[in-house]
mmCIF file of C-alpha atoms in Angstrom:
data_model
loop_
_atom_site.group_PDB
_atom_site.id
_atom_site.type_symbol
_atom_site.label_atom_id
_atom_site.label_comp_id
_atom_site.label_asym_id
_atom_site.label_seq_id
_atom_site.Cartn_x
_atom_site.Cartn_y
_atom_site.Cartn_z
ATOM 1 C CA SER A 1 127.827 166.700 30.781
ATOM 2 C CA LEU A 2 129.529 164.018 32.738
ATOM 3 C CA LEU A 3 132.704 165.679 31.710
ATOM 4 C CA GLN A 4 132.169 168.796 32.831
ATOM 5 C CA LEU A 5 130.461 167.677 36.384
ATOM 6 C CA LYS A 6 133.762 165.599 36.626
ATOM 7 C CA LEU A 7 136.107 168.652 36.049
ATOM 8 C CA TRP A 8 133.890 170.699 38.397
ATOM 9 C CA ASN A 9 134.388 167.638 41.069
ATOM 10 C CA LYS A 10 138.046 167.298 40.279
ATOM 11 C CA TYR A 11 138.856 170.975 40.939
ATOM 12 C CA ARG A 12 136.483 171.648 43.925
ATOM 13 C CA VAL A 13 134.726 174.743 42.239
ATOM 14 C CA SER A 14 132.150 175.916 44.597
ATOM 15 C CA ASN A 15 131.649 179.267 43.073
ATOM 16 C CA ILE A 16 131.835 180.905 39.525
ATOM 17 C CA PRO A 17 133.632 182.764 37.708
ATOM 18 C CA SER A 18 136.163 180.306 38.675
ATOM 19 C CA LEU A 19 139.828 180.315 36.628
ATOM 20 C CA ILE A 20 142.091 177.470 37.554
ATOM 21 C CA PHE A 21 145.809 177.258 35.798
ATOM 22 C CA ILE A 22 147.165 173.906 35.323
ATOM 23 C CA ASP A 23 150.771 172.803 34.111
ATOM 24 C CA ALA A 24 149.567 170.790 31.308
ATOM 25 C CA SER A 25 152.551 168.258 31.292
ATOM 26 C CA THR A 26 152.023 167.375 34.956
ATOM 27 C CA GLY A 27 148.407 167.866 35.324
ATOM 28 C CA LYS A 28 149.031 169.718 38.488
ATOM 29 C CA VAL A 29 147.195 172.783 39.603
ATOM 30 C CA VAL A 30 149.600 175.861 39.434
ATOM 31 C CA CYS A 31 147.105 178.105 40.935
ATOM 32 C CA ARG A 32 143.241 178.257 41.944
ATOM 33 C CA ASN A 33 142.896 181.949 42.108
ATOM 34 C CA GLY A 34 143.340 182.984 38.456
ATOM 35 C CA LEU A 35 140.807 185.762 38.713
ATOM 36 C CA LEU A 36 143.100 187.472 41.183
ATOM 37 C CA VAL A 37 146.216 186.785 39.243
ATOM 38 C CA ILE A 38 144.932 188.486 35.962
ATOM 39 C CA ARG A 39 143.600 191.147 38.029
ATOM 40 C CA ASP A 40 146.961 191.774 40.185
ATOM 41 C CA ASP A 41 149.517 191.077 37.372
ATOM 42 C CA PRO A 42 147.666 192.271 33.614
ATOM 43 C CA GLU A 43 150.724 192.093 32.214
ATOM 44 C CA GLY A 44 151.740 188.811 32.967
ATOM 45 C CA LEU A 45 155.112 189.689 34.528
ATOM 46 C CA GLU A 46 154.790 186.863 36.971
ATOM 47 C CA PHE A 47 154.107 184.076 34.652
ATOM 48 C CA PRO A 48 153.758 181.001 34.980
ATOM 49 C CA TRP A 49 152.153 182.230 38.561
ATOM 50 C CA GLY A 50 152.995 178.997 40.144
ATOM 51 C CA PRO A 51 152.947 178.600 44.023
ATOM 52 C CA LYS A 52 156.021 180.458 45.581
ATOM 53 C CA PRO A 53 157.301 179.694 49.161
ATOM 54 C CA PHE A 54 155.432 181.235 52.090
ATOM 55 C CA SER A 55 158.641 183.165 53.107
ATOM 56 C CA GLU A 56 158.816 184.847 49.801
ATOM 57 C CA VAL A 57 155.076 186.127 49.479
ATOM 58 C CA VAL A 58 155.180 187.044 53.021
ATOM 59 C CA ALA A 59 158.544 189.358 52.755
ATOM 60 C CA GLY A 60 158.531 192.507 53.886
ATOM 61 C CA PRO A 61 157.498 194.523 57.313
ATOM 62 C CA LEU A 62 154.765 193.301 59.749
ATOM 63 C CA LEU A 63 152.810 195.132 62.004
ATOM 64 C CA ARG A 64 151.824 194.894 66.072
ATOM 65 C CA ASN A 65 148.729 196.711 67.169
ATOM 66 C CA ASN A 66 150.813 199.204 69.187
ATOM 67 C CA GLY A 67 152.376 200.333 66.071
ATOM 68 C CA GLN A 68 155.738 198.568 66.238
ATOM 69 C CA THR A 69 156.779 196.823 62.992
ATOM 70 C CA LEU A 70 159.127 193.519 62.328
ATOM 71 C CA ASP A 71 160.506 192.074 59.815
ATOM 72 C CA SER A 72 159.012 188.824 58.600
ATOM 73 C CA ASN A 73 161.769 186.718 58.918
ATOM 74 C CA ALA A 74 160.898 186.925 62.580
ATOM 75 C CA LEU A 75 158.384 184.270 61.733
ATOM 76 C CA GLU A 76 161.146 181.817 60.564
ATOM 77 C CA GLY A 77 161.242 178.865 62.789
ATOM 78 C CA SER A 78 157.638 179.085 64.436
ATOM 79 C CA HIS A 79 154.426 177.378 63.383
ATOM 80 C CA VAL A 80 152.434 180.253 61.876
ATOM 81 C CA GLY A 81 148.702 180.384 61.416
ATOM 82 C CA VAL A 82 147.603 182.712 58.382
ATOM 83 C CA TYR A 83 144.552 184.150 59.478
ATOM 84 C CA PHE A 84 142.226 185.742 56.649
ATOM 85 C CA SER A 85 139.422 187.550 58.210
ATOM 86 C CA ALA A 86 137.635 190.878 58.428
ATOM 87 C CA HIS A 87 135.705 192.875 61.061
ATOM 88 C CA TRP A 88 132.545 193.413 59.025
ATOM 89 C CA CYS A 89 131.928 189.107 59.000
ATOM 90 C CA PRO A 90 130.283 188.235 61.935
ATOM 91 C CA PRO A 91 131.629 184.453 61.735
ATOM 92 C CA CYS A 92 135.127 186.032 61.567
ATOM 93 C CA ARG A 93 134.610 188.113 64.795
ATOM 94 C CA SER A 94 133.418 185.237 66.696
ATOM 95 C CA LEU A 95 136.313 182.872 65.728
ATOM 96 C CA THR A 96 138.733 185.913 66.522
ATOM 97 C CA ARG A 97 137.727 185.711 70.062
ATOM 98 C CA VAL A 98 138.198 181.991 70.501
ATOM 99 C CA LEU A 99 141.315 182.457 68.432
ATOM 100 C CA VAL A 100 142.837 185.091 71.139
ATOM 101 C CA GLU A 101 142.604 182.360 73.659
ATOM 102 C CA SER A 102 144.132 179.516 72.015
ATOM 103 C CA TYR A 103 146.869 181.696 70.958
ATOM 104 C CA ARG A 104 147.484 182.527 74.540
ATOM 105 C CA LYS A 105 147.141 178.496 75.558
ATOM 106 C CA ILE A 106 149.626 177.695 72.891
ATOM 107 C CA LYS A 107 152.075 180.324 73.691
ATOM 108 C CA GLU A 108 152.007 179.612 77.455
ATOM 109 C CA ALA A 109 152.457 176.256 76.810
ATOM 110 C CA GLY A 110 155.805 177.099 75.205
ATOM 111 C CA GLN A 111 155.462 176.456 71.520
ATOM 112 C CA LYS A 112 156.894 178.594 69.100
ATOM 113 C CA PHE A 113 153.553 179.785 67.248
ATOM 114 C CA GLU A 114 152.530 183.021 65.538
ATOM 115 C CA ILE A 115 149.284 184.193 63.698
ATOM 116 C CA LEU A 116 149.155 186.302 60.675
ATOM 117 C CA PHE A 117 146.579 188.625 60.080
ATOM 118 C CA VAL A 118 145.561 189.181 56.655
ATOM 119 C CA SER A 119 142.909 191.647 56.288
ATOM 120 C CA ALA A 120 139.695 191.771 54.081
ATOM 121 C CA ASP A 121 138.389 194.515 56.027
ATOM 122 C CA ARG A 122 137.098 197.593 53.588
ATOM 123 C CA SER A 123 138.799 200.338 55.184
ATOM 124 C CA GLU A 124 142.075 201.262 56.981
ATOM 125 C CA ASP A 125 140.232 202.693 60.051
ATOM 126 C CA SER A 126 138.166 199.182 60.484
ATOM 127 C CA PHE A 127 141.110 197.148 59.907
ATOM 128 C CA LYS A 128 142.830 199.068 62.951
ATOM 129 C CA GLN A 129 139.709 198.811 65.092
ATOM 130 C CA TYR A 130 139.637 195.169 64.546
ATOM 131 C CA PHE A 131 143.487 194.448 64.554
ATOM 132 C CA SER A 132 143.432 196.559 68.032
ATOM 133 C CA GLU A 133 141.664 193.130 69.760
ATOM 134 C CA MET A 134 144.330 190.913 68.253
ATOM 135 C CA PRO A 135 147.800 189.968 70.238
ATOM 136 C CA TRP A 136 149.377 188.809 67.054
ATOM 137 C CA VAL A 137 150.669 190.405 63.759
ATOM 138 C CA ALA A 138 149.423 191.656 60.546
ATOM 139 C CA VAL A 139 150.250 192.597 57.122
ATOM 140 C CA PRO A 140 149.974 196.384 56.826
ATOM 141 C CA TYR A 141 146.557 197.045 55.648
ATOM 142 C CA ALA A 142 147.969 199.506 52.838
ATOM 143 C CA ASP A 143 149.899 196.755 51.472
ATOM 144 C CA GLU A 144 147.269 195.434 49.154
ATOM 145 C CA ALA A 145 149.683 193.526 46.690
ATOM 146 C CA ARG A 146 151.003 191.523 49.543
ATOM 147 C CA ARG A 147 147.729 190.783 51.093
ATOM 148 C CA SER A 148 146.302 189.538 47.715
ATOM 149 C CA ARG A 149 149.360 187.430 47.027
ATOM 150 C CA LEU A 150 148.459 185.367 50.079
ATOM 151 C CA ASN A 151 145.344 185.051 48.983
ATOM 152 C CA ARG A 152 146.419 183.841 46.044
ATOM 153 C CA LEU A 153 148.688 181.585 47.309
ATOM 154 C CA TYR A 154 146.363 179.670 49.483
ATOM 155 C CA GLY A 155 143.213 180.096 46.896
ATOM 156 C CA ILE A 156 140.957 181.718 49.728
ATOM 157 C CA GLN A 157 137.396 181.235 48.711
ATOM 158 C CA GLY A 158 135.674 182.706 51.966
ATOM 159 C CA ILE A 159 136.571 183.893 55.291
ATOM 160 C CA PRO A 160 137.320 183.069 58.046
ATOM 161 C CA THR A 161 140.051 181.084 56.923
ATOM 162 C CA LEU A 162 142.826 180.031 59.132
ATOM 163 C CA ILE A 163 145.781 178.218 57.534
ATOM 164 C CA VAL A 164 148.547 176.570 59.666
ATOM 165 C CA LEU A 165 152.050 176.189 58.571
ATOM 166 C CA ASP A 166 154.864 174.221 60.120
ATOM 167 C CA SER A 167 158.218 175.814 61.146
ATOM 168 C CA LYS A 168 159.252 175.428 57.481
ATOM 169 C CA GLY A 169 156.361 177.342 55.997
ATOM 170 C CA ASP A 170 154.355 174.231 54.442
ATOM 171 C CA VAL A 171 150.824 173.835 55.133
ATOM 172 C CA ILE A 172 149.690 171.751 58.135
ATOM 173 C CA THR A 173 146.289 172.114 57.552
ATOM 174 C CA ARG A 174 143.763 174.455 55.937
ATOM 175 C CA GLN A 175 141.159 173.709 58.247
ATOM 176 C CA GLY A 176 142.517 175.874 61.284
ATOM 177 C CA ARG A 177 138.824 177.313 61.671
ATOM 178 C CA VAL A 178 137.656 173.913 62.430
ATOM 179 C CA GLU A 179 140.436 172.794 64.431
ATOM 180 C CA VAL A 180 140.379 175.814 66.868
ATOM 181 C CA LEU A 181 136.578 175.467 67.355
ATOM 182 C CA ASN A 182 136.812 171.585 67.938
ATOM 183 C CA ASP A 183 139.926 171.888 70.188
ATOM 184 C CA ILE A 184 139.135 174.535 72.792
ATOM 185 C CA GLU A 185 142.351 173.194 74.800
ATOM 186 C CA CYS A 186 144.464 173.403 72.053
ATOM 187 C CA ARG A 187 145.549 169.578 72.755
ATOM 188 C CA GLU A 188 146.239 168.576 69.182
ATOM 189 C CA PHE A 189 148.344 171.741 68.169
ATOM 190 C CA PRO A 190 149.529 171.823 65.464
ATOM 191 C CA TRP A 191 146.597 170.078 64.108
ATOM 192 C CA HIS A 192 147.708 167.635 61.739
ATOM 193 C CA PRO A 193 145.027 166.159 59.881
ATOM 194 C CA LYS A 194 143.515 162.877 61.037
ATOM 195 C CA PRO A 195 142.499 160.397 58.375
ATOM 196 C CA VAL A 196 139.046 160.013 60.125
ATOM 197 C CA LEU A 197 137.071 162.643 61.440
ATOM 198 C CA GLU A 198 134.010 162.354 63.834
ATOM 199 C CA LEU A 199 131.378 164.520 62.414
ATOM 200 C CA THR A 200 130.322 167.287 64.601
ATOM 201 C CA ASP A 201 128.618 170.678 64.111
ATOM 202 C CA SER A 202 131.716 172.728 63.625
ATOM 203 C CA ASN A 203 133.284 170.507 61.158
ATOM 204 C CA ALA A 204 130.387 169.644 59.178
ATOM 205 C CA VAL A 205 131.253 172.477 56.814
ATOM 206 C CA GLN A 206 133.949 170.347 55.298
ATOM 207 C CA LEU A 207 131.136 168.257 53.877
ATOM 208 C CA ASN A 208 131.098 171.229 51.506
ATOM 209 C CA GLU A 209 134.602 170.786 50.059
ATOM 210 C CA GLY A 210 134.379 167.633 47.821
ATOM 211 C CA PRO A 211 133.209 164.164 48.065
ATOM 212 C CA CYS A 212 133.121 162.731 51.450
ATOM 213 C CA LEU A 213 132.478 159.143 52.880
ATOM 214 C CA VAL A 214 130.537 159.115 55.962
ATOM 215 C CA LEU A 215 129.746 156.200 58.000
ATOM 216 C CA PHE A 216 126.689 156.376 60.463
ATOM 217 C CA VAL A 217 126.863 154.546 63.439
ATOM 218 C CA ASP A 218 124.184 153.977 66.536
ATOM 219 C CA SER A 219 126.110 155.833 69.119
ATOM 220 C CA GLU A 220 123.979 154.859 71.902
ATOM 221 C CA ASP A 221 126.700 152.106 72.100
ATOM 222 C CA ASP A 222 129.813 153.897 73.345
ATOM 223 C CA GLY A 223 132.088 151.507 71.720
ATOM 224 C CA GLU A 224 130.466 151.456 68.287
ATOM 225 C CA SER A 225 131.936 154.787 67.007
ATOM 226 C CA GLU A 226 135.520 153.827 68.000
ATOM 227 C CA ALA A 227 135.166 150.409 66.179
ATOM 228 C CA ALA A 228 133.670 152.164 63.282
ATOM 229 C CA LYS A 229 136.710 154.326 63.059
ATOM 230 C CA GLN A 230 139.024 151.302 63.120
ATOM 231 C CA LEU A 231 137.052 149.797 59.957
ATOM 232 C CA ILE A 232 137.646 152.756 58.010
ATOM 233 C CA GLN A 233 140.910 154.211 59.447
ATOM 234 C CA PRO A 234 143.145 151.724 57.234
ATOM 235 C CA ILE A 235 141.519 152.523 54.139
ATOM 236 C CA ALA A 236 141.554 156.222 54.775
ATOM 237 C CA GLU A 237 145.269 156.164 55.365
ATOM 238 C CA LYS A 238 146.138 154.157 52.339
ATOM 239 C CA ILE A 239 144.100 156.524 50.008
ATOM 240 C CA ILE A 240 145.321 159.509 51.693
ATOM 241 C CA ALA A 241 149.066 158.123 51.406
ATOM 242 C CA LYS A 242 148.684 156.937 47.862
ATOM 243 C CA TYR A 243 147.666 160.622 46.795
ATOM 244 C CA LYS A 244 150.514 162.249 49.184
ATOM 245 C CA ALA A 245 153.068 160.212 47.210
ATOM 246 C CA LYS A 246 151.781 161.787 44.177
ATOM 247 C CA GLU A 247 151.673 165.362 45.917
ATOM 248 C CA GLU A 248 148.080 165.527 45.556
ATOM 249 C CA GLU A 249 145.099 166.083 47.887
ATOM 250 C CA ALA A 250 143.162 162.957 48.487
ATOM 251 C CA PRO A 251 139.776 163.020 46.693
ATOM 252 C CA LEU A 252 137.767 161.867 49.662
ATOM 253 C CA LEU A 253 137.194 163.059 53.010
ATOM 254 C CA PHE A 254 136.000 160.422 55.881
ATOM 255 C CA PHE A 255 133.743 160.779 58.783
ATOM 256 C CA VAL A 256 132.019 158.786 61.519
ATOM 257 C CA ALA A 257 128.959 160.385 62.321
ATOM 258 C CA GLY A 258 126.633 159.225 65.559
ATOM 259 C CA GLU A 259 123.478 160.470 66.358
#
């Protein structure tokens, strides 16, 4: 029915079964990963399962690949990339190679930036092997509860996912993977979302995330796509601002597409 379709679209459900908790008084999503919640908290001790601050969910010791540990409060005051990844997944391995370079460039530019690896590897051994290639920090593999809480906090649907946080722990973008691949020189770091994107091979995955408005232009003419951007930019900004005021994600993504 139409209502069912509306609900699927509203909550951007991409796979089933999917269990989403909402606060009935405000209609706001409390938690997207309800299935993980009932697996992790069968007694309901953490009810109502609302989002907690990043610093609270990540609290505890973190690892470096040389075996050193440090406390999670060492992340305070830095931008943080929360990196959900696993060695068994080929797109993860290729993203990691790019990310190692990006991480180096951002640090060399003097930015306060850390990456936190949250592993979805299938064994401690493959975690160790994969983590040995990474110059950043990780949640210990054995701490399954904390890894799961981070998955829940960000409603992770698939890997690789890179979520970029500001120095207060608030989300700047969930599209870190696309941003890193689109901006090899890291000039746009920390990648605040743009109202209108140029449609490219690497960001086309976002077309799967929900309704999109794509303005196709004849890109033979150089000024054409810039003019198209100027045309939809004010509309996009207005819609994004309206939903931001309600603390909601905008219901549309905006693209300009060349050839």
